[in-house]
Amino acid sequence: MEFWLLGAVSVVTEAGGLSLGPVKRRSLLAALLLRPNCPVLVEHLMAAMWEQEPPARARGVIQGHVSQLRELLTGAGARAHGVELVTQDGGYVLRMPRALLDVHRFEEMVAGARGQRNPGEAVAMYREALSLWQGPALAGVCPSPPLLAAAQAWEEARLAAVEQLAEGYARLGEHAGAVAVLRAETVAYPLRESLSAALVGSLHRAGRRSEALDWFHRTRRLLAEELGVDPGRELADAYTSALRGAEGDVAQATAGDRTQAAAVRISRPVTARVVALPAAAPDVVSRPGVPDLLPRAPRGFHGRAAELVALSQAAEDEAAVCLVTGPAGVGKTALALHWAHRGRAGFPDGRLYADLRGFGDTGEPLLVEVLREFLLALGVAQSRIPESANGAAALFRSLAADRRLLVVLDNARDSGQVRPLLPGGRHCVTVVTSRHRLPGLIVTDFARPVAVDVFEPQDGTMLLAGVLGTDRVRAEPEAARRLAELCGGLPLALRVTAARLAHRPGWPLGAMADELSDETRRLGLLDVEDTGVRAALHLTLQQLPWHVSRQFAHLGRHPGTHVDRYTAAALAGTDPAAAESCLERLAAAHLATETAPGRWTLHDLVRLYARSLDAGPHALRRLLDHYIATALAAMAAAEPGNEGDFPLPADYLPAAAVQEFGDRSAAVAWYAAERDDLTLAVAAAHAAGLHGRTWRIVLTLWPLIVWRVRDGWVPLLETALAAARADADEHGEARVLNVLGWVLIEEGRIAEAQTRLGAASALAARAGDPVAEANALIVLAVAQAALGGPDKAAQGCERAVELARRTGNRTTERLALQHLARHRADAGKWRQALDTASEALAFDDRPGTADVPRILLLQVKGEALLGLGDEAEGIRQLDQAAREAEASGYEDGAVRVLGVLLRVSADAGLRGRYDAAVARLTTRS
C-alpha cells in the first residue's frame, strides 16, 4: 500500500488504486498525510477541506468522510501495512510507516543525492526522486490555503531538485542531458531566473551558443514586460559567458551584443520602458549568384508520382502555400526537397529553406533567427536587420513582393509558427511540411493540402531495390514484399531495414523478414543510432498535450485494430467526449486514422510503439468490461428478453458511459463492425487469465452466433468453455456448452453435440439453474430430432416449457414453444404445431419488430397451414417470414423460408429473392 501526494492524491494497493470518492474526502486524506502519525485537529481539517468559511454542519461532514475513509482503508488491508486511522485528542491520526508516503521517499532521496560525492550516483538518485512525481502535487483536492501552501512548497523542492540534477549532469559533462531536463521547466516557469541561467549555461556548454543567446534575450524581454526588471547577476553572468564563448569568439559578436553584455552586468530595475526608434531603411547589398538554402536533394527518392503532380498543381496558385502532411517517417521532407530541386528553374530569385524543428528534441528556432537567415541570404546587411521579429518579417515580405522565390518551411508544428514566414509575393511559392494537418493555415492562407501516405508493397520493394540493388531484391521477391509489408509501407522503416541489410551483403532478405516478424523486436530493429521509427514517433508524441499522449498509450493496450469513442474512453478510463477529442488530435498528428465515421485505427508500427508505452495496469480490464456492457446493451436491442442471464464480474469496472442502441439494426451494425475486435479481446482476456470476462464476452455474442451460425464459432466457444472451467463457474460452463452444442448441430456434428448438451443439462441441474437446463434441453432436442427422433425431441421441449414456466422466464418459454412447434411439424402433427406456434407468437409484445424466433415461428405456422390444406394463408405466413428475415439480415432464415416457398408457390420473383439471399450468405461467409 502506498500513499501518493506528488500528483493526484491517491492510495494504491496491489489490486490497484482505491476509489476515494469526492473532493472533500481526498482533501481530508491530504490534510492527514501532511502530518502523518500526528493528531490533526478538526479545525485544521476544516481549513483544509473548505476554501471559504466552512458550513455549520462541517463537523458532521468530516465525521462522515472519516468513517468512509476508514472503511476504505480497512477493506484494502491497511492494517497489514501498519496503517490505521484513529480518533485522538479532539482530532484524527493517520498512523502509518512514513516510507509508504511518496513525499517522504522524495525528500529522503533528494537528501541522499545532495550528500553524494560521485556525480553519477547523485544524478541517478535525483532522477529516481523526480520520477515519483505524477503531476502537480495535491492534484484533485480543494484549493484551500493550507493545501495550496503545501503544494507550492513541494513544487519549490521539486524545482530545486531539477536544478541540482542539471548541475549533476554538468559535472558529468553531459550537457545535453542538462538541457533536456531544464528546457521543459524553464518553459513552465519562464520568470524563474535560476532555471533560465542554468539553461543558458547548459546550452552554451553543449555547443549551442546561438540558442543560449536567444534564450537569454527571450527571458530578458519577459522580465522587463512582466516584472519591469533587468536580469539578475546569475542570469547576466551566464549570458556573458555564452557571449564570449571560446577564446576569440568575442571578436565576432555584434556591437549590439557587446553593448547588451555590458548592460546586463549593471543589473538594475527598469524604471521606464524604452521605445526603439525606427531604423533607417536597410541597405540591400548586391550579392553574386542566387540565394539557395535548400539542403541537398534526397538520394534514392522513389515513386510519389501522384503527390508530385498534386504539389505542382497546388503551386500554380497565386502566392501559393502548399501543405505537405503525413505521419512521421513517411517522406514528407524528401518529397518537398525532391520537388524543389526538380523545379529550381522556376524560382530564379532564390530558394530559401528553414527547418522549424516542430517535432525535434533540440527546440524550435526563434522566429527572428529564421528571418535573419532569410534576409542575409537575400542580401540585407547584418547591421540593417531589424531586431524585432515583426520588423524582420515586414522587411522579408517587402523584399519578396516582386520576386519569384521558393520558401520551404520544414517540420512545422502549427500554423502560428508558419504565418510570419510566408513571403506573400504574388509569384512566391511556399511549401510547408508537417506531421499535423494545420487546418488553420488552410482557413487563413488558402493552403492547398497534399497528403503523403505509406507505400504500397510494390513501391516498398522498389525502394529496397534502390538501396540494395535490383539483383538482390529480384533474388528473393517474396521476402522483399514481406519486408515491405512488415515495415507497413513506411519509407523511414524501409530505409532503416535497407541500411541494416546493406551492411550485411550476404544476409538473406528472408532472414531479416523472419526477425521483423517478431513484434516484440520489430521497433528495435527499425532503429539505427538515433534515427528510426521509434524515435520519430516519440518526437511526434511529445508535442501533444499530456492527456492526448495518455490516450495514445492506452490505445496500445487494445488487442484489436479499431476503436470508437466508447472503446477509447474505456481504455483510458475517461468519458467518450474527451476520448473523441483525443482521437481527433491524434488523427491530426497522423498517429491515428479515421477509417469510417467514428472509427479509428493505428498503423501497425504506430500500434507497436503505443504498446511499448506505460498505460497502467487496468486498461485491458476496463476494455473487456466495456465490451461486456456494450454487448449486453446490443443484445437487449437485438433480442429483447435475452440479455444474458449472468452476473457481472465481482471486480467489474463500470465505464463512464455505455453506448445506446436505438433499434435492432443499430445493434446488428455494432456486432458486425466489432466482431473481429471482440474475438481478439476474448483471446487477450484468456491469455491474461481473466477467465470470468472471457466466457462472458463470448456469451454476449449470442445474437451474432444466431445470425451467422455457420461462421466457424467452435474454436471461440472452446476457448470460452476452458475459461468457464478455469473460473469454476458451473452456470457459465453450462451456458457455453449449450451454445457450443447448438453450433455443432448446425455444422452436422450431431453425436459430438449430444455429448456436449447432455453435459450442459446435467451441469445446469446440479448448479440449480433451471433456465440453463431448459436451454440445454431445447438444443438437445434439436440433436435428437436430427437423429430421427422428433417425438423424443418434443418431450424434451415440453420439459423445457415446464422449467421456464416455473421460473417465470417468458423468453425461454417462448423459445421452448418455438422448438416444440418445429418438432411437431416435422412429425406431421400439423394441428399441434399450428397451435403451439400461435401460442408462442402471442408472446410477442413488440409488434412490427422482427427477431429470429419470430421468423422461425412464422415459418412453422406457414408450414402447418400448408399441411392442413390452407395454402393461401400458409404462403402468406411464409412470405411474411421471408420478408422479415431479408429485412433484418437473417440470411440463413431467408434461404430456408424461401426454399419452402419455392416448393409450393409459382411466384416468379421467389427464385430471384432466393438466389440473392444465397449470394449474400455466401459472400458474407
PDB file of N, CA, C and O in Angstrom, residues 632 635-636 639-645 699 702-703 706 775 811-812 815 853:
ATOM      1  N   LEU A 632     -24.131  -6.397 -23.979  1.00  0.00           N
ATOM      2  CA  LEU A 632     -25.413  -6.619 -23.304  1.00  0.00           C
ATOM      3  C   LEU A 632     -26.455  -5.602 -23.779  1.00  0.00           C
ATOM      4  O   LEU A 632     -27.621  -5.945 -23.972  1.00  0.00           O
ATOM      5  N   MET A 635     -27.465  -6.672 -27.194  1.00  0.00           N
ATOM      6  CA  MET A 635     -28.325  -7.844 -27.117  1.00  0.00           C
ATOM      7  C   MET A 635     -29.749  -7.448 -26.722  1.00  0.00           C
ATOM      8  O   MET A 635     -30.737  -7.976 -27.246  1.00  0.00           O
ATOM      9  N   ALA A 636     -29.843  -6.488 -25.796  1.00  0.00           N
ATOM     10  CA  ALA A 636     -31.164  -6.035 -25.358  1.00  0.00           C
ATOM     11  C   ALA A 636     -31.934  -5.407 -26.505  1.00  0.00           C
ATOM     12  O   ALA A 636     -33.163  -5.540 -26.588  1.00  0.00           O
ATOM     13  N   GLU A 639     -32.249  -8.690 -29.267  1.00  0.00           N
ATOM     14  CA  GLU A 639     -33.005  -9.852 -28.809  1.00  0.00           C
ATOM     15  C   GLU A 639     -33.629  -9.529 -27.455  1.00  0.00           C
ATOM     16  O   GLU A 639     -33.150  -9.967 -26.411  1.00  0.00           O
ATOM     17  N   PRO A 640     -34.663  -8.708 -27.424  1.00  0.00           N
ATOM     18  CA  PRO A 640     -35.261  -8.301 -26.137  1.00  0.00           C
ATOM     19  C   PRO A 640     -35.628  -9.511 -25.286  1.00  0.00           C
ATOM     20  O   PRO A 640     -36.186 -10.483 -25.790  1.00  0.00           O
ATOM     21  N   GLY A 641     -35.278  -9.420 -23.997  1.00  0.00           N
ATOM     22  CA  GLY A 641     -35.564 -10.509 -23.075  1.00  0.00           C
ATOM     23  C   GLY A 641     -34.484 -11.561 -23.035  1.00  0.00           C
ATOM     24  O   GLY A 641     -34.523 -12.474 -22.223  1.00  0.00           O
ATOM     25  N   ASN A 642     -33.483 -11.450 -23.898  1.00  0.00           N
ATOM     26  CA  ASN A 642     -32.395 -12.436 -23.942  1.00  0.00           C
ATOM     27  C   ASN A 642     -31.065 -11.737 -23.728  1.00  0.00           C
ATOM     28  O   ASN A 642     -30.115 -11.917 -24.471  1.00  0.00           O
ATOM     29  N   GLU A 643     -31.007 -10.882 -22.701  1.00  0.00           N
ATOM     30  CA  GLU A 643     -29.853 -10.006 -22.487  1.00  0.00           C
ATOM     31  C   GLU A 643     -28.654 -10.698 -21.851  1.00  0.00           C
ATOM     32  O   GLU A 643     -27.654 -10.061 -21.555  1.00  0.00           O
ATOM     33  N   GLY A 644     -28.749 -11.984 -21.589  1.00  0.00           N
ATOM     34  CA  GLY A 644     -27.616 -12.659 -20.973  1.00  0.00           C
ATOM     35  C   GLY A 644     -27.826 -12.776 -19.480  1.00  0.00           C
ATOM     36  O   GLY A 644     -27.600 -11.833 -18.746  1.00  0.00           O
ATOM     37  N   ASP A 645     -28.278 -13.952 -19.054  1.00  0.00           N
ATOM     38  CA  ASP A 645     -28.651 -14.135 -17.647  1.00  0.00           C
ATOM     39  C   ASP A 645     -27.423 -14.587 -16.859  1.00  0.00           C
ATOM     40  O   ASP A 645     -27.289 -15.747 -16.487  1.00  0.00           O
ATOM     41  N   LEU A 699     -20.407 -15.263 -24.580  1.00  0.00           N
ATOM     42  CA  LEU A 699     -21.855 -15.445 -24.466  1.00  0.00           C
ATOM     43  C   LEU A 699     -22.627 -14.229 -24.953  1.00  0.00           C
ATOM     44  O   LEU A 699     -23.746 -14.359 -25.460  1.00  0.00           O
ATOM     45  N   TRP A 702     -24.067 -14.034 -28.534  1.00  0.00           N
ATOM     46  CA  TRP A 702     -25.161 -14.930 -28.905  1.00  0.00           C
ATOM     47  C   TRP A 702     -25.966 -14.458 -30.111  1.00  0.00           C
ATOM     48  O   TRP A 702     -26.195 -15.241 -31.045  1.00  0.00           O
ATOM     49  N   PRO A 703     -26.405 -13.195 -30.163  1.00  0.00           N
ATOM     50  CA  PRO A 703     -27.181 -12.790 -31.353  1.00  0.00           C
ATOM     51  C   PRO A 703     -26.394 -12.948 -32.648  1.00  0.00           C
ATOM     52  O   PRO A 703     -26.949 -13.367 -33.677  1.00  0.00           O
ATOM     53  N   VAL A 706     -26.269 -16.560 -33.621  1.00  0.00           N
ATOM     54  CA  VAL A 706     -27.557 -16.994 -34.177  1.00  0.00           C
ATOM     55  C   VAL A 706     -27.663 -16.596 -35.644  1.00  0.00           C
ATOM     56  O   VAL A 706     -28.057 -17.407 -36.502  1.00  0.00           O
ATOM     57  N   ASN A 775     -32.671 -24.425 -21.571  1.00  0.00           N
ATOM     58  CA  ASN A 775     -31.999 -24.129 -22.845  1.00  0.00           C
ATOM     59  C   ASN A 775     -31.240 -25.350 -23.361  1.00  0.00           C
ATOM     60  O   ASN A 775     -31.235 -25.632 -24.570  1.00  0.00           O
ATOM     61  N   THR A 811     -39.106 -15.527 -22.012  1.00  0.00           N
ATOM     62  CA  THR A 811     -38.249 -15.637 -23.202  1.00  0.00           C
ATOM     63  C   THR A 811     -37.878 -17.090 -23.463  1.00  0.00           C
ATOM     64  O   THR A 811     -37.966 -17.581 -24.601  1.00  0.00           O
ATOM     65  N   THR A 812     -37.463 -17.790 -22.400  1.00  0.00           N
ATOM     66  CA  THR A 812     -37.108 -19.201 -22.566  1.00  0.00           C
ATOM     67  C   THR A 812     -38.346 -20.038 -22.870  1.00  0.00           C
ATOM     68  O   THR A 812     -38.285 -20.988 -23.663  1.00  0.00           O
ATOM     69  N   LEU A 815     -39.054 -19.676 -26.473  1.00  0.00           N
ATOM     70  CA  LEU A 815     -38.067 -20.420 -27.255  1.00  0.00           C
ATOM     71  C   LEU A 815     -38.388 -21.919 -27.235  1.00  0.00           C
ATOM     72  O   LEU A 815     -38.307 -22.600 -28.271  1.00  0.00           O
ATOM     73  N   PRO A 853     -36.422 -15.836 -33.397  1.00  0.00           N
ATOM     74  CA  PRO A 853     -37.506 -16.764 -33.004  1.00  0.00           C
ATOM     75  C   PRO A 853     -38.828 -16.471 -33.699  1.00  0.00           C
ATOM     76  O   PRO A 853     -39.542 -17.404 -34.098  1.00  0.00           O
TER      77      PRO A 853
END
